[in-house]
Coordinates of C-alpha atoms and ligand atoms in Angstrom, one line a residue:
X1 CA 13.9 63.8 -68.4
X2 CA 15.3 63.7 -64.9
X3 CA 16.1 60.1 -63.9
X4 CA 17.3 57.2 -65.8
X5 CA 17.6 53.4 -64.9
X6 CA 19.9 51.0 -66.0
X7 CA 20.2 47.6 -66.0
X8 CA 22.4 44.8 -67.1
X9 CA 20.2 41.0 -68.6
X10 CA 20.8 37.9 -70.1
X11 CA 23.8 36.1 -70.3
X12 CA 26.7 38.2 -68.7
X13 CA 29.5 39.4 -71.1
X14 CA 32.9 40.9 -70.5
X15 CA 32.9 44.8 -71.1
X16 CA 29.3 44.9 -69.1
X17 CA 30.9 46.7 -66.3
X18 CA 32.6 49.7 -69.0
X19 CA 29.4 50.0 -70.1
X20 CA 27.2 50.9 -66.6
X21 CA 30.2 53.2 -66.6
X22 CA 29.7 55.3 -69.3
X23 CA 26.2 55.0 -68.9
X24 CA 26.3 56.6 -65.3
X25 CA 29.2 59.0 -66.3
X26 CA 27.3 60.0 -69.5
X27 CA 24.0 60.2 -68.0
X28 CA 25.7 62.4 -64.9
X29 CA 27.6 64.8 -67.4
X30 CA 24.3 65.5 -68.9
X31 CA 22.4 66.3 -65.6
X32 CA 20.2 63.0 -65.4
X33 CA 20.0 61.2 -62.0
X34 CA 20.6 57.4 -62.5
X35 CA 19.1 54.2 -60.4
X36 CA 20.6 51.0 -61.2
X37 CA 18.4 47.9 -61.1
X38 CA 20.4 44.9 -59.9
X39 CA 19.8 41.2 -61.3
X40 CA 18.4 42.1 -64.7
X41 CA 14.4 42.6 -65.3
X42 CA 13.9 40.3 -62.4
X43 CA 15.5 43.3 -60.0
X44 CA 13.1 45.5 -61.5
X45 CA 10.1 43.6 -60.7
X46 CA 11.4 43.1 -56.9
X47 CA 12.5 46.3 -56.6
X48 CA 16.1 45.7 -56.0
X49 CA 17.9 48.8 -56.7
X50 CA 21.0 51.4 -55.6
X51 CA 21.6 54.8 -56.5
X52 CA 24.4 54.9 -59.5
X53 CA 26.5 58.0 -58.6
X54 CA 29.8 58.8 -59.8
X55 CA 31.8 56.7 -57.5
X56 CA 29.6 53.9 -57.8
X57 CA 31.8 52.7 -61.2
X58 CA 35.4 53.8 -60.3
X59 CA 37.7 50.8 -60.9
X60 CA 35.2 48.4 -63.0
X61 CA 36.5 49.6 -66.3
X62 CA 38.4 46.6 -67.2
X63 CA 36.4 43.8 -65.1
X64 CA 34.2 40.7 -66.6
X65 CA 31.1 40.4 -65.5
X66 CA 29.0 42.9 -64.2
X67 CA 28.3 44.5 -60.5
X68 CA 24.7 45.0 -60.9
X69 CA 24.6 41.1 -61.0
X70 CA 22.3 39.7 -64.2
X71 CA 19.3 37.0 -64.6
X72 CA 17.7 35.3 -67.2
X73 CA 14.1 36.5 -66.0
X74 CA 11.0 34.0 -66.9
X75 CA 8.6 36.4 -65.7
X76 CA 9.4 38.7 -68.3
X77 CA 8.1 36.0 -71.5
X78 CA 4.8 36.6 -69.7
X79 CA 1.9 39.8 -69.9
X80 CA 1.3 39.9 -66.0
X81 CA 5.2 39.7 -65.4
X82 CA 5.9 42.7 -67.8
X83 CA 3.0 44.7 -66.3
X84 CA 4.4 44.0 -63.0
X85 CA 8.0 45.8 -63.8
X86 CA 6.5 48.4 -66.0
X87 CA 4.3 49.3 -62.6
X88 CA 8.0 49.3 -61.1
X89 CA 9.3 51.9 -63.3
X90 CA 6.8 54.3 -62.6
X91 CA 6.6 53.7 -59.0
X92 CA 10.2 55.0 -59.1
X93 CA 9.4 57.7 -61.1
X94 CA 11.7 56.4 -64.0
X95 CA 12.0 58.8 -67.0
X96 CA 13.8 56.4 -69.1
X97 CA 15.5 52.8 -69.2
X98 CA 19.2 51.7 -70.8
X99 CA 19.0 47.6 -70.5
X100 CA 22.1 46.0 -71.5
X101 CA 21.9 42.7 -72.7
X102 CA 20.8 40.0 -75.6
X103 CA 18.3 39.3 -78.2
X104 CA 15.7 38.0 -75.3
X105 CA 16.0 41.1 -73.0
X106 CA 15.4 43.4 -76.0
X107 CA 11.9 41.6 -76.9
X108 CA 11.1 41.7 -73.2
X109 CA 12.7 45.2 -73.3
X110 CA 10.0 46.1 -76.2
X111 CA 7.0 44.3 -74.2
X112 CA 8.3 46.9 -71.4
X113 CA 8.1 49.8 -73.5
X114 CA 4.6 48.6 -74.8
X115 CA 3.0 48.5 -71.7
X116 CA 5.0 51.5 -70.0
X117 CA 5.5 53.7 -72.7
X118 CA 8.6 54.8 -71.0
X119 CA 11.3 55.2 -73.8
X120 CA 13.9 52.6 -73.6
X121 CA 17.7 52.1 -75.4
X122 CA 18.8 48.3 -75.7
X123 CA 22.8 48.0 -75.7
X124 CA 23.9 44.7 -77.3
X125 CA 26.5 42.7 -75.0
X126 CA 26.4 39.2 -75.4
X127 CA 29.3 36.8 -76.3
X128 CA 27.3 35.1 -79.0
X129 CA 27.0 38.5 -81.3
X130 CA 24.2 37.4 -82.8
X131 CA 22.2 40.5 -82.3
X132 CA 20.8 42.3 -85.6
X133 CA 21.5 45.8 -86.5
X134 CA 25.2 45.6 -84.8
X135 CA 27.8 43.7 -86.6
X136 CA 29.7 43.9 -82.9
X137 CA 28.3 43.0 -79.2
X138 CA 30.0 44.0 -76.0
X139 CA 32.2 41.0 -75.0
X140 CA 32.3 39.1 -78.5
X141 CA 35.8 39.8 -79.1
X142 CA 37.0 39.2 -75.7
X143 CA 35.2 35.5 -75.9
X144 CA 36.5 34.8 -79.1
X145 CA 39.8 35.7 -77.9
X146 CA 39.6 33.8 -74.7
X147 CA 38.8 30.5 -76.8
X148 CA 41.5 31.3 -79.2
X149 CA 44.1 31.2 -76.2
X150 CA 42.9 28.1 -74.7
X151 CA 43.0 26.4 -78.7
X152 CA 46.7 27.1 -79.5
X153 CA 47.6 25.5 -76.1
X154 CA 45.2 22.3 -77.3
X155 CA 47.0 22.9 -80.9
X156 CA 50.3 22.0 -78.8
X157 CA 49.4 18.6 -77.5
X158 CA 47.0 18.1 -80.7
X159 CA 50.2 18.2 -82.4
X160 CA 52.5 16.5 -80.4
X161 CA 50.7 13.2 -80.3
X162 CA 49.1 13.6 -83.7
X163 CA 45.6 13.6 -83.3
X164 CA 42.5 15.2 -84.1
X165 CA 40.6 17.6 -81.4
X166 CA 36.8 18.6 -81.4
X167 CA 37.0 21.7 -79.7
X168 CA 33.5 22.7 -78.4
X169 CA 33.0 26.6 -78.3
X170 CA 29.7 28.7 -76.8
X171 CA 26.8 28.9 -79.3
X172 CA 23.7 27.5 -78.2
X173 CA 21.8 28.4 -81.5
X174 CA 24.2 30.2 -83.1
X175 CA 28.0 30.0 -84.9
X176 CA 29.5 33.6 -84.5
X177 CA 32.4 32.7 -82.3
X178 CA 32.7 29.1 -83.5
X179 CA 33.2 30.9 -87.1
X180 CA 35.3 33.6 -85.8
X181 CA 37.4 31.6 -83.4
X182 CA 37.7 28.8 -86.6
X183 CA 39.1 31.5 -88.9
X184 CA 41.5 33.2 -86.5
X185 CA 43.2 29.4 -85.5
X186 CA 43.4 27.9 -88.6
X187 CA 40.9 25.0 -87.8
X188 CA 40.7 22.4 -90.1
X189 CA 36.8 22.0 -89.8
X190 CA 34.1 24.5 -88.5
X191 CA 31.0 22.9 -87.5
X192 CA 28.3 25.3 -87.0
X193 CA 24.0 25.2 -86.0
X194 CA 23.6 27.0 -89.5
X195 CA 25.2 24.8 -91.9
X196 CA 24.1 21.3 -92.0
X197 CA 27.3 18.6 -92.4
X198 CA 28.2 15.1 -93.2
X199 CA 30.1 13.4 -90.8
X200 CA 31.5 11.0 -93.4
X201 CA 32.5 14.2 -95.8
X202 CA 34.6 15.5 -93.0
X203 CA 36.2 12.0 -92.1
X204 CA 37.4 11.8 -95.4
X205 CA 38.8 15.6 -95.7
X206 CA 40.5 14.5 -92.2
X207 CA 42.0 11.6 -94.0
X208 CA 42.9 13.3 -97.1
X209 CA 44.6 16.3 -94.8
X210 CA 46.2 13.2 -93.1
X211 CA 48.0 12.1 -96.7
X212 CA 49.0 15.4 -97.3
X213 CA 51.1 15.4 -94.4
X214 CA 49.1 16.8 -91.5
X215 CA 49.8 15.7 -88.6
X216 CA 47.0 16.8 -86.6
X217 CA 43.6 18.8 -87.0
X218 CA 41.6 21.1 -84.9
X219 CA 37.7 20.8 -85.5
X220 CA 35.9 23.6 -84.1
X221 CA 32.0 23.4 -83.1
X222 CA 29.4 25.9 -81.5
X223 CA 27.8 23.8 -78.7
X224 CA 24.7 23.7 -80.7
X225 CA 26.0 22.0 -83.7
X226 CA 25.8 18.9 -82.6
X227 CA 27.3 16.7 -79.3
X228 CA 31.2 16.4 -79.4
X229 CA 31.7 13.2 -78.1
X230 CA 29.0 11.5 -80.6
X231 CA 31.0 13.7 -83.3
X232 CA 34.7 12.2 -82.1
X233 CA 32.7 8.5 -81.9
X234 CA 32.0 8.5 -85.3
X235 CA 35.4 9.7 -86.9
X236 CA 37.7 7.7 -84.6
X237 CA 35.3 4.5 -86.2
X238 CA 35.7 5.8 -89.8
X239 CA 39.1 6.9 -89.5
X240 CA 41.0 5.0 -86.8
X241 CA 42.3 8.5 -85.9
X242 CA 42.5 9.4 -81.9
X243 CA 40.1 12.0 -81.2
X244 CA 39.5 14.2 -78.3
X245 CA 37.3 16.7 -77.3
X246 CA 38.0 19.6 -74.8
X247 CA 34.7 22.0 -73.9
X248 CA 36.1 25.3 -73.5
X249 CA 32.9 26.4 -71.6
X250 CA 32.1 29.2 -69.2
X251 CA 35.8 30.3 -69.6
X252 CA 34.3 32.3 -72.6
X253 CA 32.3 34.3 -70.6
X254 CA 34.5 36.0 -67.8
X255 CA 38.0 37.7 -67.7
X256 CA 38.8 40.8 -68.4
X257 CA 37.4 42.4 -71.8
X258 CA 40.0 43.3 -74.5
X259 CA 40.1 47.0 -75.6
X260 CA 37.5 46.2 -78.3
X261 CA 35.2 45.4 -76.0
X262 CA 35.8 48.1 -73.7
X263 CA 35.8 50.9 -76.2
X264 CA 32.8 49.6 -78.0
X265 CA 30.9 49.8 -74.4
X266 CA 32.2 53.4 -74.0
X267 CA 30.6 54.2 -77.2
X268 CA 27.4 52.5 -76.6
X269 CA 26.8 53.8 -73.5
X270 CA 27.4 57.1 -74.0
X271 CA 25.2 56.9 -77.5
X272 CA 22.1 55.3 -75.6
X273 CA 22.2 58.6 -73.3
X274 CA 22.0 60.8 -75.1
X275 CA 19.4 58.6 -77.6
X276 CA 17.4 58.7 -74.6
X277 CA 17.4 61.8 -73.9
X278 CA 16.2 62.6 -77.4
X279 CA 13.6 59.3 -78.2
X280 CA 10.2 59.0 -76.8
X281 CA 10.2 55.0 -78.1
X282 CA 12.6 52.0 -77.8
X283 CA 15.9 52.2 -79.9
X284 CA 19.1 49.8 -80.4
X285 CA 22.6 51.2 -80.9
X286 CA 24.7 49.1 -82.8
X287 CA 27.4 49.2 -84.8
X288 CA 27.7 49.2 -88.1
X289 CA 30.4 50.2 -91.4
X290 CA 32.6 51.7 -88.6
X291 CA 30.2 53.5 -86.6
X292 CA 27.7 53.6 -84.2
X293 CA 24.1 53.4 -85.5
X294 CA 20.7 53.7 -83.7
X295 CA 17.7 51.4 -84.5
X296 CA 14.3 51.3 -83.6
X297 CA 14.1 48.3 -81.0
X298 CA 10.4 47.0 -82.7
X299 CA 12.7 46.4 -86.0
X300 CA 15.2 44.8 -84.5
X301 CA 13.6 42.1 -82.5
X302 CA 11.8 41.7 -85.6
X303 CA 15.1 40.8 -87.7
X304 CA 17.6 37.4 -87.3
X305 CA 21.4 38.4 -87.9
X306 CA 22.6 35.3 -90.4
X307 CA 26.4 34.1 -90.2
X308 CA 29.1 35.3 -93.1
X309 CA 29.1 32.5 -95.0
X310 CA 32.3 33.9 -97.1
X311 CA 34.5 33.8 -93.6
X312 CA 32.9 29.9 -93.6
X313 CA 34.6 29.0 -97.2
X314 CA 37.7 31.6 -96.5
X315 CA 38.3 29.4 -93.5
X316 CA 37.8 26.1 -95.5
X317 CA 40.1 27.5 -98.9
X318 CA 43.3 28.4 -96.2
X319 CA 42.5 24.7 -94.4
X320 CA 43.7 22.3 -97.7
Ligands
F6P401 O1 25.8 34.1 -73.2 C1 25.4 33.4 -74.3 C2 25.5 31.9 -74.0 O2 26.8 31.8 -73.6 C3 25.3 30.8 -75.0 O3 26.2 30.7 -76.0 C4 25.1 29.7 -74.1 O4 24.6 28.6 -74.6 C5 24.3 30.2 -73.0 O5 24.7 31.6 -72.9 C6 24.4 29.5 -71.7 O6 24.2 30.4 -70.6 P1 23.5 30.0 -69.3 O7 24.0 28.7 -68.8 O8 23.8 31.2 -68.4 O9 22.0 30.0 -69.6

């Protein structure tokens, strides 16, 4: 193996940057040559690409987003579109390919390897953690830790004029942060794409909180649970409560990644080295029971990472 690419897909996630960094560093240590491919799979197919050298990632450590620029690439869902970057990667004479992203650049990461044969390490990062084979994804914690700022500045105002907030967090299809951001503010309600609910149950557990002597409640909902302002309707009319909802957004995506998500990028990327240097197929790393783990890629796109569903009744038992 003499030359590696790398490239970053999908969604962006803080702690993308640390990760091109070790990648490069590692695969330099080691002897390899590495091109980066900017914008993702799309890049790949138009052949926009710079030479990754050691100076190309001083200073990024500790920067969101990530300087090789990222795409969500259509072309890649379809035969003639994977065929077209797999050409790419052996008109550059590519030896190997590190692609860090999500769930949908891994099964257009597989479809690559199928048609190229070139081996090929995934690296989750992606806010939304729901990746199988890795309990943790590059940028997770630093999202979930974003939202959690921005809720215990809502919790202030929530408080101060008594009323109930729908606080929507990322999650298209899926509850990760919306659980783990839930749990770690003491929401009253977690509303997630998994779990169906009753909007009448929870107007009630809002009025019973109420008698009790709460003064205010935080509900907390992955975008894809549901729409917020339909939600705050239809307790405000059952309840007479004041409800608002705040979108915490994009937000979750950027800023700088916390040291979880840096270090778990250091260890990814240097893992998928030297798993590349090793594999002749596509792999995962992940982490898993404290460590890092390597999967077979195939598996893995194969597999669908459910939510904790104890953390989902923890969080309602500390919310009476
Ligand atoms: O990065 C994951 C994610 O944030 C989802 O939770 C969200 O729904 C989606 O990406 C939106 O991203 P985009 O607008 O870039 O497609």
């Amino acid at each position: 193996m003499k030359t590696i690419a790398v490239t970053t897909a999908g969604g962006d996630a803080p702690g993308m940057n640390a990760c091109l960094r070790a990648v490069v560093r590692s695969a330099i240590y080691y002897g390899l040559e590495v091109v980066g491919f900017e914008e993702g799979y799309l890049g790949l197919i138009k052949d926009k690409k710079r030479k990754m050298d050691l100076r190309s990632v001083s200073g990024i450590i500790n920067w969101g987003g990530t300087i090789l620029n990222t795409k969500r690439c259509e072309e890649m869902r379809t035969k003639k579109g994977i065929e077209k970057a797999a050409r790419a990667l052996k008109r550059n004479r590519i030896d190997g390919l590190i692609t860090i992203g999500g769930d949908g650049s891994f099964k257009g990461g597989m479809g690559l390897y199928r048609a190229s044969r070139i081996p090929l390490v995934g690296i989750p990062a992606s806010i939304d953690n729901d990746i199988p084979g890795t309990e943790d994804t590059i940028g997770f914690d630093t999202a979930v830790n974003t939202a959690l700022e921005s809720i215990q500045k809502i919790r202030d105002t929530a408080f101060s004029h008594e009323r109930i907030f729908i606080i929507e967090v990322m999650g298209r299809e899926r509850g990760f942060i919306a659980l783990a951001v839930g749990l770690a503010c003491g929401a009253e309600i977690i509303l997630v794409p998994e779990i169906k609910y009753n909007l009448s149950k929870i107007s009630q557990e809002l009025e019973k909180g109420r008698k009790s002597g709460k003064k205010s409640s935080i509900i907390v909902m992955a975008e894809g649970a549901g729409t917020a302002y339909a939600i705050a309707h239809q307790i405000s009319d059952v309840t007479g409560y004041e409800v608002r909802v705040s979108v915490i957004g994009y937000i979750q995506r950027g800023g700088s990644p916390t040291a979880r998500s840096v270090n778990l990028a250091n260890l990814f990327g240097h893992q998928a080295v030297k798993t590349l240097m090793r594999t002749k197929s596509a792999r995962m790393v992940g982490w898993e029971k404290g460590e890092v783990v390597v999967h077979p890629l195939g598996y893995i796109i194969k597999q669908r990472k459910e939510i904790d569903i104890n953390l989902y009744r923890l969080a309602h038992i500390l919310a009476i």
